[in-house]
PDB file of C-alpha atoms in Angstrom:
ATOM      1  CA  UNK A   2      -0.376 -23.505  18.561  1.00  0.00           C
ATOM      2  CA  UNK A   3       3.130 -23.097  16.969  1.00  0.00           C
ATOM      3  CA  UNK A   4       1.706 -23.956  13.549  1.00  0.00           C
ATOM      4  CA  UNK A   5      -0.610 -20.770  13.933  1.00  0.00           C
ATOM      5  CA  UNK A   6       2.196 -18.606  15.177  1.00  0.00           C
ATOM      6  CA  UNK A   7       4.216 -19.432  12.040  1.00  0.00           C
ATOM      7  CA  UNK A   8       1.222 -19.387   9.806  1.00  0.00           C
ATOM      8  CA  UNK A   9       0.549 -15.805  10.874  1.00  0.00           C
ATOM      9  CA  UNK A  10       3.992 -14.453  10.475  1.00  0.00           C
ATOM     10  CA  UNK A  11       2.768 -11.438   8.119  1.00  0.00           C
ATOM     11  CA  UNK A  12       0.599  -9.992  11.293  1.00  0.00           C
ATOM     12  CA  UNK A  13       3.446 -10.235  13.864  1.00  0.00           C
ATOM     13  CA  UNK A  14       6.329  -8.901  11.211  1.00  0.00           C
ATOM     14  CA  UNK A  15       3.841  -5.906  10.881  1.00  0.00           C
ATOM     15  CA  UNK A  16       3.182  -5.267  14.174  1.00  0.00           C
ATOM     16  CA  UNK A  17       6.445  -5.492  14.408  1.00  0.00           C
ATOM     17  CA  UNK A  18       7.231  -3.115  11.543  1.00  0.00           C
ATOM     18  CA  UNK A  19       4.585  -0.444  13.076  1.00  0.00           C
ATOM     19  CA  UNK A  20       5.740  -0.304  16.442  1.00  0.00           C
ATOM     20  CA  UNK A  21       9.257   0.366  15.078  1.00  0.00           C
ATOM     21  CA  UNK A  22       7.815   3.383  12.656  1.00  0.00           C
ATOM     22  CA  UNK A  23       5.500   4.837  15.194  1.00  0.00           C
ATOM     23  CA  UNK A  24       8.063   4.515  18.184  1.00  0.00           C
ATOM     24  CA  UNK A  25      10.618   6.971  15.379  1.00  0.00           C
ATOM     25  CA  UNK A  26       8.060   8.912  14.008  1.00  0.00           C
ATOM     26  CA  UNK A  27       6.178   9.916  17.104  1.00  0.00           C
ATOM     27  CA  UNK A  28       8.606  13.110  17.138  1.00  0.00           C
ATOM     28  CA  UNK A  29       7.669  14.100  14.205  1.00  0.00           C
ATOM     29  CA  UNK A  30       6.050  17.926  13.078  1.00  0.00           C
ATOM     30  CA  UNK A  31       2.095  16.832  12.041  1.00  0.00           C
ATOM     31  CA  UNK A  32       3.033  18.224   8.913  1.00  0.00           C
ATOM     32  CA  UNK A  33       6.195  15.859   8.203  1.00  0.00           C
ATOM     33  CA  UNK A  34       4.050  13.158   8.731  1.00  0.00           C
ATOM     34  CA  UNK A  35       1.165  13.620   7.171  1.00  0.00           C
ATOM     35  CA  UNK A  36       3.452  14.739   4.064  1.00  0.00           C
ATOM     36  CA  UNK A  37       5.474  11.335   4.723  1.00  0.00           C
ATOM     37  CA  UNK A  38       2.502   9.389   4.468  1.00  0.00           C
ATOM     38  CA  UNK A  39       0.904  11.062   1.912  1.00  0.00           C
ATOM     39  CA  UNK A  40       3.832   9.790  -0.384  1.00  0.00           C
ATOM     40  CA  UNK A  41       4.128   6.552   0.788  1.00  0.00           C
ATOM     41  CA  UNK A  42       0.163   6.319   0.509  1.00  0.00           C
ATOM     42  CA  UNK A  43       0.261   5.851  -3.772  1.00  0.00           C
ATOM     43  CA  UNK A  44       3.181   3.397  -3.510  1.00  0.00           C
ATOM     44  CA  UNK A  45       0.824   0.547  -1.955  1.00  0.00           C
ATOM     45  CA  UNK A  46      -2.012   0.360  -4.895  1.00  0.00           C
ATOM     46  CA  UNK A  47       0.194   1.173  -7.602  1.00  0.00           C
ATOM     47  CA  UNK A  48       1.664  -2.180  -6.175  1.00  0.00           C
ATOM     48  CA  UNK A  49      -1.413  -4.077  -6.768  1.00  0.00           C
ATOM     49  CA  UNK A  50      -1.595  -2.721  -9.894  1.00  0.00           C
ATOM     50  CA  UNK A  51       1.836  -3.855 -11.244  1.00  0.00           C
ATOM     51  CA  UNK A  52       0.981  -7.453  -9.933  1.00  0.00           C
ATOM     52  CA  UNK A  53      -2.014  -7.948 -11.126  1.00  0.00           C
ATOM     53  CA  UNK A  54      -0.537  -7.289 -14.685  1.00  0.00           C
ATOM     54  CA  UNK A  55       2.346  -9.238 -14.125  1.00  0.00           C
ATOM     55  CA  UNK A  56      -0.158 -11.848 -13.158  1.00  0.00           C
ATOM     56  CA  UNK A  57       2.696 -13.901 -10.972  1.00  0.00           C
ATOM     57  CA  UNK A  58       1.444 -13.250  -6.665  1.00  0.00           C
ATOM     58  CA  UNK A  59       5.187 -14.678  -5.880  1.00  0.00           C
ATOM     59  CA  UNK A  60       6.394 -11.424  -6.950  1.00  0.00           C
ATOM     60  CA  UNK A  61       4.447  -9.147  -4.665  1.00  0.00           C
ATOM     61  CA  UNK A  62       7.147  -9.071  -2.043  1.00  0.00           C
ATOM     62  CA  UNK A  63      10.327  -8.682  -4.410  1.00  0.00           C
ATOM     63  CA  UNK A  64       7.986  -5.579  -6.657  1.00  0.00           C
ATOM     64  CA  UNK A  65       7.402  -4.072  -2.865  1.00  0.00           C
ATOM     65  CA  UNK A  66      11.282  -4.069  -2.171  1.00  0.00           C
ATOM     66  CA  UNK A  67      12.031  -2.529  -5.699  1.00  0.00           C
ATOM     67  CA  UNK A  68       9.215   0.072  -5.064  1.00  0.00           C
ATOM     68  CA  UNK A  69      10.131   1.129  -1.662  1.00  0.00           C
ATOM     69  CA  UNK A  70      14.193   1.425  -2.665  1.00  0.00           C
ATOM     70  CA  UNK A  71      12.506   3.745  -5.513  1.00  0.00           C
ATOM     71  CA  UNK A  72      10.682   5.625  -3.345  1.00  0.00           C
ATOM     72  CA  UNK A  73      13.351   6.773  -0.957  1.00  0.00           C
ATOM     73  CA  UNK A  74      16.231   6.969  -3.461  1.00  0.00           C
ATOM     74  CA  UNK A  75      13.750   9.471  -5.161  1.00  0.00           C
ATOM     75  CA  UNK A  76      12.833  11.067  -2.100  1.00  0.00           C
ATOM     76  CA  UNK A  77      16.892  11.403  -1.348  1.00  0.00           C
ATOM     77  CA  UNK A  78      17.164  13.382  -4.482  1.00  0.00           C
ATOM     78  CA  UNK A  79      15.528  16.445  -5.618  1.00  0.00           C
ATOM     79  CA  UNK A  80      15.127  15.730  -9.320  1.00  0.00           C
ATOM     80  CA  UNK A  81      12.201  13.679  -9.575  1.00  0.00           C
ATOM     81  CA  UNK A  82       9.640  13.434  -7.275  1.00  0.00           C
ATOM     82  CA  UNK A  83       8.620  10.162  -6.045  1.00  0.00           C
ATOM     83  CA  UNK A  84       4.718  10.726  -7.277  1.00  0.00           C
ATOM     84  CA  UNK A  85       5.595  11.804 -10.424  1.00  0.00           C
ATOM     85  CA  UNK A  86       7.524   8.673 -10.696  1.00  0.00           C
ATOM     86  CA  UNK A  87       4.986   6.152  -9.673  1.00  0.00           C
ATOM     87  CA  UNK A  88       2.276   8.117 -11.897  1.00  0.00           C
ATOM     88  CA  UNK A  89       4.763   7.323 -14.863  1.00  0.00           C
ATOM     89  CA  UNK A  90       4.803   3.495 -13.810  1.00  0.00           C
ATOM     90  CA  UNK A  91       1.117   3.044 -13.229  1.00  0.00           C
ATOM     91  CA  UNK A  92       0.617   5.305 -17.181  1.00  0.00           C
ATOM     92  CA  UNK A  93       3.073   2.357 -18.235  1.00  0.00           C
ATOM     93  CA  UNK A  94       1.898  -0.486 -16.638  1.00  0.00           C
ATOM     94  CA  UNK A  95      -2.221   0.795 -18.174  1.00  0.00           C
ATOM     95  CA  UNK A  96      -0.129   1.061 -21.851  1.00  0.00           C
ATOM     96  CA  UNK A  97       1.308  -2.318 -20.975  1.00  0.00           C
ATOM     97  CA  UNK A  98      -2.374  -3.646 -19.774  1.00  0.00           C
ATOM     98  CA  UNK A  99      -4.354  -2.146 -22.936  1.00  0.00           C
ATOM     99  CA  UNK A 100      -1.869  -3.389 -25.507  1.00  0.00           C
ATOM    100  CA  UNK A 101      -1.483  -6.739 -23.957  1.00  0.00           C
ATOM    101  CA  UNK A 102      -4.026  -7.528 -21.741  1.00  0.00           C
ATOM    102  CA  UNK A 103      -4.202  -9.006 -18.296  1.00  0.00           C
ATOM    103  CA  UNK A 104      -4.157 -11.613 -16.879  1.00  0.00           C
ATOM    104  CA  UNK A 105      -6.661 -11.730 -14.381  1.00  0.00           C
ATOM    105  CA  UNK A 106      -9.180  -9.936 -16.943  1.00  0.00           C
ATOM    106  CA  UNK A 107      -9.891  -6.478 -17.482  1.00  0.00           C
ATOM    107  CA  UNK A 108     -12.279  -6.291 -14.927  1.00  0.00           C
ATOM    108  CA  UNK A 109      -9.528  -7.376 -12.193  1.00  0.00           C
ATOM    109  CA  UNK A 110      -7.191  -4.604 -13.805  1.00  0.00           C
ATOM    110  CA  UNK A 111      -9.574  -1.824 -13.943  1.00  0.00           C
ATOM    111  CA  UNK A 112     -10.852  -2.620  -9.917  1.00  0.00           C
ATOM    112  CA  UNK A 113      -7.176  -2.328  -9.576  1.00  0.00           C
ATOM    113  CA  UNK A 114      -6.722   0.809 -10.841  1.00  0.00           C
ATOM    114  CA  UNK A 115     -10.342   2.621  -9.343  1.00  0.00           C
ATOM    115  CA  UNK A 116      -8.540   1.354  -6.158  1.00  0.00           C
ATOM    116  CA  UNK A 117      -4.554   3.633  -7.183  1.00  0.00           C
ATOM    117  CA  UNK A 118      -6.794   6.506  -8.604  1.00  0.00           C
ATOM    118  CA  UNK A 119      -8.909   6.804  -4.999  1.00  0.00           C
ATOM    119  CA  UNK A 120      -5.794   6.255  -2.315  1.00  0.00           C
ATOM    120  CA  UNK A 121      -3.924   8.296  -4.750  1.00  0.00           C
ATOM    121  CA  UNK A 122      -6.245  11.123  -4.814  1.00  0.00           C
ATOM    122  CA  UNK A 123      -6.768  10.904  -0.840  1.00  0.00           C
ATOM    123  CA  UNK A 124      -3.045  11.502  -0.928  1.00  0.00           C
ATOM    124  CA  UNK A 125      -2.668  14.082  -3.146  1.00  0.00           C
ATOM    125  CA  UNK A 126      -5.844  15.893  -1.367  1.00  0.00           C
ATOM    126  CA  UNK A 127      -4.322  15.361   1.863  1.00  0.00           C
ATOM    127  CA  UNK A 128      -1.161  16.918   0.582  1.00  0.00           C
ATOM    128  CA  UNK A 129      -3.540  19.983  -0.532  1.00  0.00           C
ATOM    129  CA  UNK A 130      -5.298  20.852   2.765  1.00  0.00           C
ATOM    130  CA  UNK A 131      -3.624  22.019   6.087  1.00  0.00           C
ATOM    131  CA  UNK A 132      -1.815  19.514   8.374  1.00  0.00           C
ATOM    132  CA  UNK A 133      -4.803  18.985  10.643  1.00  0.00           C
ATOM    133  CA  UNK A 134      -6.751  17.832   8.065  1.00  0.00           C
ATOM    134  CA  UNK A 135      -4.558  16.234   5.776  1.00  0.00           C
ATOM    135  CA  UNK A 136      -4.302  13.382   8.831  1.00  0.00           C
ATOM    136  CA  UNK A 137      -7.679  12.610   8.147  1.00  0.00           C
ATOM    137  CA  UNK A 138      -7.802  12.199   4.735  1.00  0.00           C
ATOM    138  CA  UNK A 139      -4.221  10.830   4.602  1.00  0.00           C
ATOM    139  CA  UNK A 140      -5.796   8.461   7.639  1.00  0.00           C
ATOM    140  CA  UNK A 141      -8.817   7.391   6.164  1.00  0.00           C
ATOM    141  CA  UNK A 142      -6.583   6.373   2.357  1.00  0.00           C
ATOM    142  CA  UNK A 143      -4.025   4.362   4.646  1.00  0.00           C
ATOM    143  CA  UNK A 144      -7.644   2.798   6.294  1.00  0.00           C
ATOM    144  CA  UNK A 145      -9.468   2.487   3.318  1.00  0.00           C
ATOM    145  CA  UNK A 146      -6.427   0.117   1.916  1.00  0.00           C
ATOM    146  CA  UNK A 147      -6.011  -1.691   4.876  1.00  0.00           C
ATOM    147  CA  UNK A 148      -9.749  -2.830   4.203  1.00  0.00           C
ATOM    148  CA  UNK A 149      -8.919  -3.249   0.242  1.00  0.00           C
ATOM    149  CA  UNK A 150      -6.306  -6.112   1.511  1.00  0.00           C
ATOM    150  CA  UNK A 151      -8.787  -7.663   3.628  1.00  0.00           C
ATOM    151  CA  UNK A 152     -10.673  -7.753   0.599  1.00  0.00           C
ATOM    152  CA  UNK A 153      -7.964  -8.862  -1.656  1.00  0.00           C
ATOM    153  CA  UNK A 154      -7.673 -11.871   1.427  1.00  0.00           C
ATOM    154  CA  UNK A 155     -11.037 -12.840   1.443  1.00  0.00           C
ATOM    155  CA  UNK A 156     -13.020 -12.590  -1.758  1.00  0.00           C
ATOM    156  CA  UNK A 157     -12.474 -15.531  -4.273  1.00  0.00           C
ATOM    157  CA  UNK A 158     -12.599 -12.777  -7.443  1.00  0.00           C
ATOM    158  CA  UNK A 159      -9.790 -10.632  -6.150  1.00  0.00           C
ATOM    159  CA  UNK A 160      -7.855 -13.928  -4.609  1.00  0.00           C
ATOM    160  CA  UNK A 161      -4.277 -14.377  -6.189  1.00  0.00           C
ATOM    161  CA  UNK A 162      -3.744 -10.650  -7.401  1.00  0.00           C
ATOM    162  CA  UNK A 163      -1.093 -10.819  -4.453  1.00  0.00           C
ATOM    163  CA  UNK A 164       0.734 -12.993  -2.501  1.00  0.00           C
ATOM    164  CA  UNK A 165      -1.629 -13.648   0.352  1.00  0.00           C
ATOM    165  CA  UNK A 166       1.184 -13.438   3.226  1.00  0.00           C
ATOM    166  CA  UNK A 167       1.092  -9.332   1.425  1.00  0.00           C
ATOM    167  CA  UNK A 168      -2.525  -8.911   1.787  1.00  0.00           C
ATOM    168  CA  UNK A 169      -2.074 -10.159   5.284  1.00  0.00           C
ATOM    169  CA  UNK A 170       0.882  -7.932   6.260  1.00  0.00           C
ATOM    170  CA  UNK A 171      -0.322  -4.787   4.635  1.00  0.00           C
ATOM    171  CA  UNK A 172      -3.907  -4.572   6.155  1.00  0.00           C
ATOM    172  CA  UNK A 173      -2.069  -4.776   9.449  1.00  0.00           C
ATOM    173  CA  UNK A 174       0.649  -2.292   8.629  1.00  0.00           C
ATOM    174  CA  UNK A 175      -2.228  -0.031   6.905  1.00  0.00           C
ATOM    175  CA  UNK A 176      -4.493   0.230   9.459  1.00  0.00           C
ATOM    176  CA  UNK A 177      -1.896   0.903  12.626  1.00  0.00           C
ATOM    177  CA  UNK A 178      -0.694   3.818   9.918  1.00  0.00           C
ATOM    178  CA  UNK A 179      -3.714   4.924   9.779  1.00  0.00           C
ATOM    179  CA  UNK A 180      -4.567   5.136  13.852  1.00  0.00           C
ATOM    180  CA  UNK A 181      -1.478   6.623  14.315  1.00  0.00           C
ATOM    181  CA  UNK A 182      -1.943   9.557  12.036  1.00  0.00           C
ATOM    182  CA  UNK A 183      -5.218   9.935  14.279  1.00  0.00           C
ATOM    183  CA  UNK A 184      -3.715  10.210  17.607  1.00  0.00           C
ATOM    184  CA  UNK A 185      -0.684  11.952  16.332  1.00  0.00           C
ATOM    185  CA  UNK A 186      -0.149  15.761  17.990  1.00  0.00           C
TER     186      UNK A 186
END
């Protein structure tokens, strides 16, 4: 029994983790946070991106730190916004890709980026409509990923593009993001 408890450490740090963002967001205008996690939406396949090019899974957890620092020191300034940011990384890491190749194979790198192109544009369209239905489209991106980890866990092709204990962590945090944008007021 302990050995499981241990073993699933990524499930209970992220129910963890979205208990603790729901319990402080649940005061929050619709509109905040759809608009919150309409930014924060890009951040998770652009991540999948980067490691798949770097082509090292032990990095997945260090690359999310970096990228979550970036996106709130960005979003604590008002000079460059946070998207237009991660759109410059994920243009650099496709330069870096074409001119040197990946890894996993160009057929890993391109699912990869299909994958940041649709939960990116869910998030940009969610930005674009009202509040009310922003959540839904904001919902079903944060949904949709949660499912893309699963994938990432299961199937042998996509195995090793991240750290497992990731794939684990973010399909839990994903889809409690994603019910709570439903039920949110």
């Amino acid at each position: 029994m302990k050995s499981d408890l241990v073993r699933r450490w990524p499930t209970a740090l992220a129910l963890l983790l979205a208990t603790g963002v729901i319990a402080a967001g649940s005061g929050d205008d619709l509109g905040d946070a759809v608009s919150g996690y309409a930014d924060a939406l890009p951040l998770l396949p652009l991540l999948y991106v980067v490691i798949a090019q770097l082509g090292r899974p032990r990095l997945t957890w260090p690359v999310l730190g970096a990228g979550v620092v970036l996106l709130f020191g960005l979003g604590a300034q008002d000079a460059v916004p946070a998207g237009g940011a991660m759109i410059v990384v994920a243009l650099a890491v496709l330069l870096w890709g074409m001119l040197r190749g990946s890894p996993h194979g160009g057929t890993v790198l391109g699912v990869q980026v299909a994958g940041a192109v649709g939960f990116g544009a869910l998030a940009v369209a969610g930005l674009a409509v009202d509040a009310d239905l922003g959540r839904y489209l904001v919902a079903a991106g944060w949904f949709g990923h949660g499912v893309w980890d699963l994938a990432h866990l299961r199937l042998a092709r996509l195995k090793g593009v991240v750290a497992p204990t990731f794939a684990e962590w973010c399909a839990v945090v994903d889809i409690a993001v994603a019910v709570e944008l439903l039920f949110l007021r």
